[in-house]
Amino acid sequence: MASSLTKDSASTPGSEKTFFGHPRGLATLFMTEMWERFSYYGMRALLPLYLVAPGGLNLDAGTAVAIYSVYMSTVYLLCLPGGWFGDRVWGPRKTTAIAASVIVLGHLILALPSDATFYLGLLFVALGSGLLKANISTMVGHLYNGPADPRRDGGFTVFYIGVNLGAFFAPLTIGTIGESVNWHLGFALAALGMAFGLVQFLLGSRHLSEKSDIVPKPLSAAERAATLKKAMIWLLIAVVFYAIVVGTGTYTLTWATVPLLLIGLIVPIVVLGRIKRDKELTATEQSKVSGYIWFFVAAAVFWMIYDQGASTVALFAKDNADTSVFGWEFPVSWFQSINPVLVMALAPVAAWLWLYLNRKGSEPNTVVKFGVGLVLTGISFFVFLLPLTDSGDGKVSPWWLVLIYFCQTVGELCISPVGLSVTTKMAPAKYGSQMMGVWFLAVTAGDAVAGLLSTYGVDLNKTGVVAAEAALAVLAGVAVYMYRKRVKELMGDVH
């Protein structure tokens, strides 16, 4: 990639050189995000398998899915305080550096051969990922001269490639080492990847915009003291509560998972409710928030099913899928590389298709795209029913898994990038920067529902449950389509 850095007469923040025609700082952020996603998706691929493995924690599948859901839910929940720290305490660049360091520490703790420290390591990785994810995209935006800069959309596209490169290679390396050699060595490899990302971020951060060093709205001394006081009170309450639970001998893992999952479900509702009740919003902004709630609920249903691709579907594949090609065995975690490679292959096709249909005057609007994405996600679980009911004592073809992930990926391309775009367009001016965190809360809500179901004994790998989830997604997609005119009215001038 270094060969693509060439002299450019145009002035760009931090450097006169460019990265594929973009500010050189994009290379720094591209590599940081690639390595962070490498560690994150490696963890995502390895975690459910480690939780149920005899050489791992040897838990039952239901508990494993609950823990995985807590982890996923918490990562995206922490994007909100992550953005807050970037805006009010450290600034985006410092927050990102600290976040990457926390991720490295978390993976190193996971690399320790100790069950006692496992959950602490998991907490550190989730905390660091939430802090980093909320700020690194902000710094990409800082590289350009405002929303009107013609290179801006292309820059985010290049950045998105880094996300999927990291996601693609992670299961192939971390998954292989973790499954075939040693679980904790796999976690150590994730730490090494994030360490590479941190080092190159620190070395290349001089190419970033000066805006990335600025704390947009720093806390006053009084606000800092009040915030610290509230944080300490809540921490004290948690410590006392769990001390009582442990001291009385009633503590089980559920005491940790259920509160976190409930928080993941309640916080999105509270945040959206607070925005909706804000009297300072204009009638037009209120209408857009009402329309946005439709997209939020649809996205939550989508992520509830989509994220089970690395838990429910992966655990099924571990015991029931044929993992051999021409007599050569491959690790189960490799299935998690299917989605990112499909995203990289299909995203340009989707972008071309939308432009082609737009020129023809027949591009589906945002509401229809969401409906299609939900239906495709539902279809993926209807497809899942076929190998689920046919597995018996034998092994099902791995192509069933490929087809499941294919349907989910096409659904993702109809919902994820479209959702990011509509979030920025429909956000009230007062909540312009916060609404991106609200969008991530849809992931939190979806994973929290899946986790709560699993915690309370619902076997997500049962045909009846899979069929119910598939039907829910399809019905939600049909409902969005049927009410598309009403939602478009609420959206106002947003198309």
Coordinates of C-alpha atoms in Angstrom, one line a residue, residues 40-301:
Y40 CA -12.6 -8.1 17.0
Y41 CA -13.8 -10.6 14.4
G42 CA -11.1 -13.1 15.5
M43 CA -12.6 -12.9 18.9
R44 CA -16.2 -13.1 17.5
A45 CA -15.3 -16.3 15.6
L46 CA -13.5 -17.9 18.4
L47 CA -15.6 -16.9 21.4
P48 CA -18.7 -19.2 21.1
L49 CA -16.5 -22.2 20.1
Y50 CA -14.2 -21.6 23.1
L51 CA -17.1 -21.3 25.5
V52 CA -18.5 -24.8 24.6
A53 CA -15.2 -26.6 24.0
P54 CA -14.1 -29.2 26.6
G55 CA -10.6 -27.5 26.5
G56 CA -12.3 -24.1 26.9
L57 CA -15.0 -23.2 29.5
N58 CA -17.1 -26.3 28.6
L59 CA -20.4 -24.5 28.9
D60 CA -23.7 -25.5 27.4
A61 CA -24.7 -23.9 24.1
G62 CA -27.5 -21.7 25.7
T63 CA -25.0 -20.2 28.2
A64 CA -22.5 -19.7 25.4
V65 CA -25.0 -17.8 23.2
A66 CA -26.0 -15.7 26.2
I67 CA -22.4 -14.7 26.9
Y68 CA -21.7 -14.0 23.3
S69 CA -24.8 -11.8 23.1
V70 CA -23.7 -9.9 26.2
Y71 CA -20.3 -9.3 24.6
M72 CA -21.8 -8.1 21.3
S73 CA -24.5 -6.0 23.0
T74 CA -22.0 -4.4 25.3
V75 CA -19.5 -3.4 22.5
Y76 CA -22.2 -1.4 20.7
L77 CA -23.7 -0.1 23.9
L78 CA -20.3 1.4 24.8
C79 CA -20.2 3.3 21.6
L80 CA -22.4 6.0 23.3
P81 CA -20.0 6.7 26.2
G82 CA -17.1 6.2 23.7
G83 CA -18.4 9.1 21.7
W84 CA -19.0 11.1 24.8
F85 CA -15.4 10.7 25.9
G86 CA -14.2 11.8 22.5
D87 CA -16.5 14.9 22.5
R88 CA -16.0 15.9 26.1
V89 CA -12.9 14.5 27.8
W90 CA -10.0 13.3 25.6
G91 CA -10.7 14.2 22.0
P92 CA -11.0 11.5 19.2
R93 CA -7.3 10.9 18.7
K94 CA -6.4 10.4 22.4
T95 CA -9.6 8.3 23.0
T96 CA -8.7 6.0 20.1
A97 CA -5.1 5.5 21.3
I98 CA -6.4 4.7 24.8
A99 CA -9.1 2.4 23.4
A100 CA -6.6 0.4 21.3
S101 CA -4.4 0.0 24.4
V102 CA -7.4 -1.3 26.4
I103 CA -8.2 -3.8 23.6
V104 CA -4.6 -5.1 23.6
L105 CA -4.7 -5.5 27.4
G106 CA -8.0 -7.3 27.2
H107 CA -6.7 -9.9 24.7
L108 CA -3.6 -10.4 26.7
I109 CA -5.8 -11.2 29.8
L110 CA -7.8 -13.6 27.6
A111 CA -4.5 -15.2 26.6
L112 CA -3.9 -16.2 30.2
P113 CA -4.8 -19.9 30.9
S114 CA -7.1 -18.9 33.7
D115 CA -10.9 -19.1 33.8
A116 CA -11.0 -16.6 36.6
T117 CA -9.6 -13.8 34.4
F118 CA -11.5 -14.7 31.3
Y119 CA -14.6 -12.4 31.9
L120 CA -12.3 -9.5 32.9
G121 CA -10.5 -9.8 29.6
L122 CA -13.8 -9.9 27.7
L123 CA -14.9 -6.8 29.5
F124 CA -11.7 -4.9 28.5
V125 CA -12.0 -5.9 24.9
A126 CA -15.7 -4.8 24.8
L127 CA -14.8 -1.5 26.5
G128 CA -11.9 -0.7 24.2
S129 CA -13.9 -1.7 21.1
G130 CA -16.8 0.6 22.1
L131 CA -14.4 3.5 22.7
L132 CA -12.6 3.1 19.5
K133 CA -15.5 2.5 17.1
A134 CA -17.2 5.7 18.2
N135 CA -14.2 7.9 17.4
I136 CA -12.3 6.5 14.5
S137 CA -15.0 7.2 11.9
T138 CA -15.2 10.8 13.3
M139 CA -11.5 11.2 12.5
V140 CA -12.0 9.9 8.9
G141 CA -14.5 12.8 8.5
H142 CA -12.0 15.3 9.9
L143 CA -9.7 14.5 6.9
Y144 CA -12.0 16.2 4.5
N145 CA -13.2 19.8 3.9
G146 CA -16.7 19.3 5.2
P147 CA -19.6 17.2 3.8
A148 CA -19.2 18.9 0.4
D149 CA -15.7 17.5 -0.2
P150 CA -16.2 15.2 -3.3
R151 CA -13.6 12.7 -1.9
R152 CA -15.5 12.2 1.3
D153 CA -17.8 9.3 0.3
G154 CA -15.0 7.6 -1.5
G155 CA -12.8 7.9 1.6
F156 CA -15.4 6.1 3.8
T157 CA -15.6 3.4 1.1
V158 CA -11.9 2.8 1.2
F159 CA -12.1 2.8 5.0
Y160 CA -14.9 0.2 4.9
I161 CA -12.6 -2.1 2.8
G162 CA -10.2 -2.0 5.8
V163 CA -13.0 -3.2 8.0
N164 CA -13.7 -6.2 5.8
L165 CA -10.1 -7.1 5.2
G166 CA -9.6 -7.4 8.9
A167 CA -12.8 -9.3 9.3
F168 CA -11.9 -11.7 6.5
F169 CA -8.3 -12.7 7.6
A170 CA -9.2 -12.9 11.4
P171 CA -11.0 -16.3 11.3
L172 CA -8.4 -17.7 8.9
T173 CA -5.6 -16.9 11.3
I174 CA -6.9 -16.4 14.8
G175 CA -9.5 -19.1 14.3
T176 CA -7.0 -21.6 13.0
I177 CA -4.5 -21.0 15.8
G178 CA -7.2 -21.0 18.5
E179 CA -9.0 -24.2 17.3
S180 CA -6.1 -26.2 16.1
V181 CA -3.2 -25.2 18.4
N182 CA -4.3 -23.5 21.6
W183 CA -7.3 -21.3 22.4
H184 CA -5.3 -18.8 24.5
L185 CA -2.7 -18.5 21.8
G186 CA -5.5 -17.5 19.4
F187 CA -6.4 -14.7 21.9
A188 CA -2.7 -13.7 22.1
L189 CA -2.6 -13.4 18.3
A190 CA -5.6 -11.0 18.4
A191 CA -3.6 -9.0 21.0
L192 CA -0.6 -8.9 18.6
G193 CA -2.8 -7.7 15.7
M194 CA -4.3 -4.9 17.8
A195 CA -0.8 -4.0 19.0
F196 CA 0.3 -3.6 15.3
G197 CA -2.6 -1.3 14.8
L198 CA -1.8 0.8 17.9
V199 CA 1.9 1.2 16.9
Q200 CA 1.2 2.3 13.4
F201 CA -1.6 4.6 14.7
L202 CA 0.8 6.3 17.0
L203 CA 3.5 6.6 14.3
G204 CA 1.1 7.8 11.6
S205 CA -1.1 10.0 13.7
R206 CA 0.9 13.1 12.6
H207 CA -0.9 12.8 9.3
L208 CA -4.3 13.2 10.9
S209 CA -6.3 16.5 10.9
E210 CA -5.6 18.8 13.8
K211 CA -9.4 18.6 14.5
S212 CA -8.8 15.1 15.9
D213 CA -6.9 16.5 18.8
I214 CA -9.6 19.0 19.8
V215 CA -12.1 18.2 22.5
P216 CA -15.3 19.8 20.9
K217 CA -17.1 20.5 24.1
P218 CA -14.8 19.9 27.1
L219 CA -16.3 19.3 30.6
S220 CA -16.2 22.2 33.0
A221 CA -14.6 21.6 36.4
A222 CA -18.1 21.4 37.9
E223 CA -19.4 19.0 35.3
R224 CA -16.3 16.8 35.7
A225 CA -16.8 16.7 39.5
A226 CA -20.5 15.9 39.1
T227 CA -19.9 13.2 36.5
L228 CA -17.2 11.5 38.6
K229 CA -19.4 11.6 41.7
K230 CA -22.3 9.9 39.8
A231 CA -20.0 7.3 38.4
M232 CA -18.6 6.5 41.8
I233 CA -22.1 6.2 43.3
W234 CA -23.2 3.7 40.6
L235 CA -19.9 1.8 41.0
L236 CA -20.4 1.6 44.7
I237 CA -24.0 0.4 44.3
A238 CA -22.8 -2.4 41.9
V239 CA -20.0 -3.4 44.2
V240 CA -22.2 -3.6 47.3
F241 CA -25.0 -5.5 45.4
Y242 CA -22.6 -8.1 44.0
A243 CA -20.8 -8.4 47.3
I244 CA -24.1 -9.3 48.9
V245 CA -25.0 -11.8 46.1
V246 CA -21.6 -13.5 46.3
G247 CA -21.6 -13.4 50.1
T248 CA -25.0 -15.1 50.4
G249 CA -23.9 -17.8 48.1
T250 CA -26.6 -17.1 45.5
Y251 CA -24.4 -15.8 42.7
T252 CA -24.6 -17.5 39.4
L253 CA -23.5 -16.3 35.9
T254 CA -27.1 -15.1 35.3
W255 CA -26.5 -12.4 37.9
A256 CA -24.0 -10.9 35.5
T257 CA -25.5 -11.6 32.1
V258 CA -29.2 -10.6 32.7
P259 CA -28.5 -7.1 34.1
L260 CA -26.2 -6.3 31.1
L261 CA -28.7 -7.7 28.6
L262 CA -31.5 -5.7 30.3
I263 CA -29.4 -2.6 30.1
G264 CA -28.8 -3.3 26.4
L265 CA -32.5 -3.4 25.9
I266 CA -33.6 -0.6 28.1
V267 CA -31.0 2.0 27.2
P268 CA -32.0 2.2 23.5
I269 CA -35.7 2.7 24.5
V270 CA -34.8 5.4 27.0
V271 CA -32.5 7.2 24.6
L272 CA -35.0 7.2 21.8
G273 CA -37.8 8.2 24.2
R274 CA -35.7 11.1 25.6
I275 CA -35.1 12.4 22.0
K276 CA -38.7 12.0 21.0
R277 CA -39.9 14.0 24.1
D278 CA -37.5 16.8 23.6
K279 CA -39.7 20.0 23.4
E280 CA -36.9 21.9 21.7
L281 CA -37.3 19.9 18.5
T282 CA -39.3 21.4 15.7
A283 CA -42.4 19.7 14.3
T284 CA -40.4 18.5 11.3
E285 CA -37.7 17.1 13.5
Q286 CA -40.3 15.3 15.7
S287 CA -41.8 13.8 12.6
K288 CA -38.4 12.5 11.4
V289 CA -37.7 11.0 14.8
S290 CA -41.0 9.1 14.6
G291 CA -40.1 7.8 11.1
Y292 CA -36.6 6.9 12.3
I293 CA -38.1 4.6 15.1
W294 CA -39.4 2.4 12.3
F295 CA -35.9 2.0 10.9
F296 CA -34.5 1.4 14.4
V297 CA -36.9 -1.4 15.2
A298 CA -36.4 -3.0 11.8
A299 CA -32.6 -2.8 12.3
A300 CA -32.9 -4.4 15.8
V301 CA -34.8 -7.4 14.3

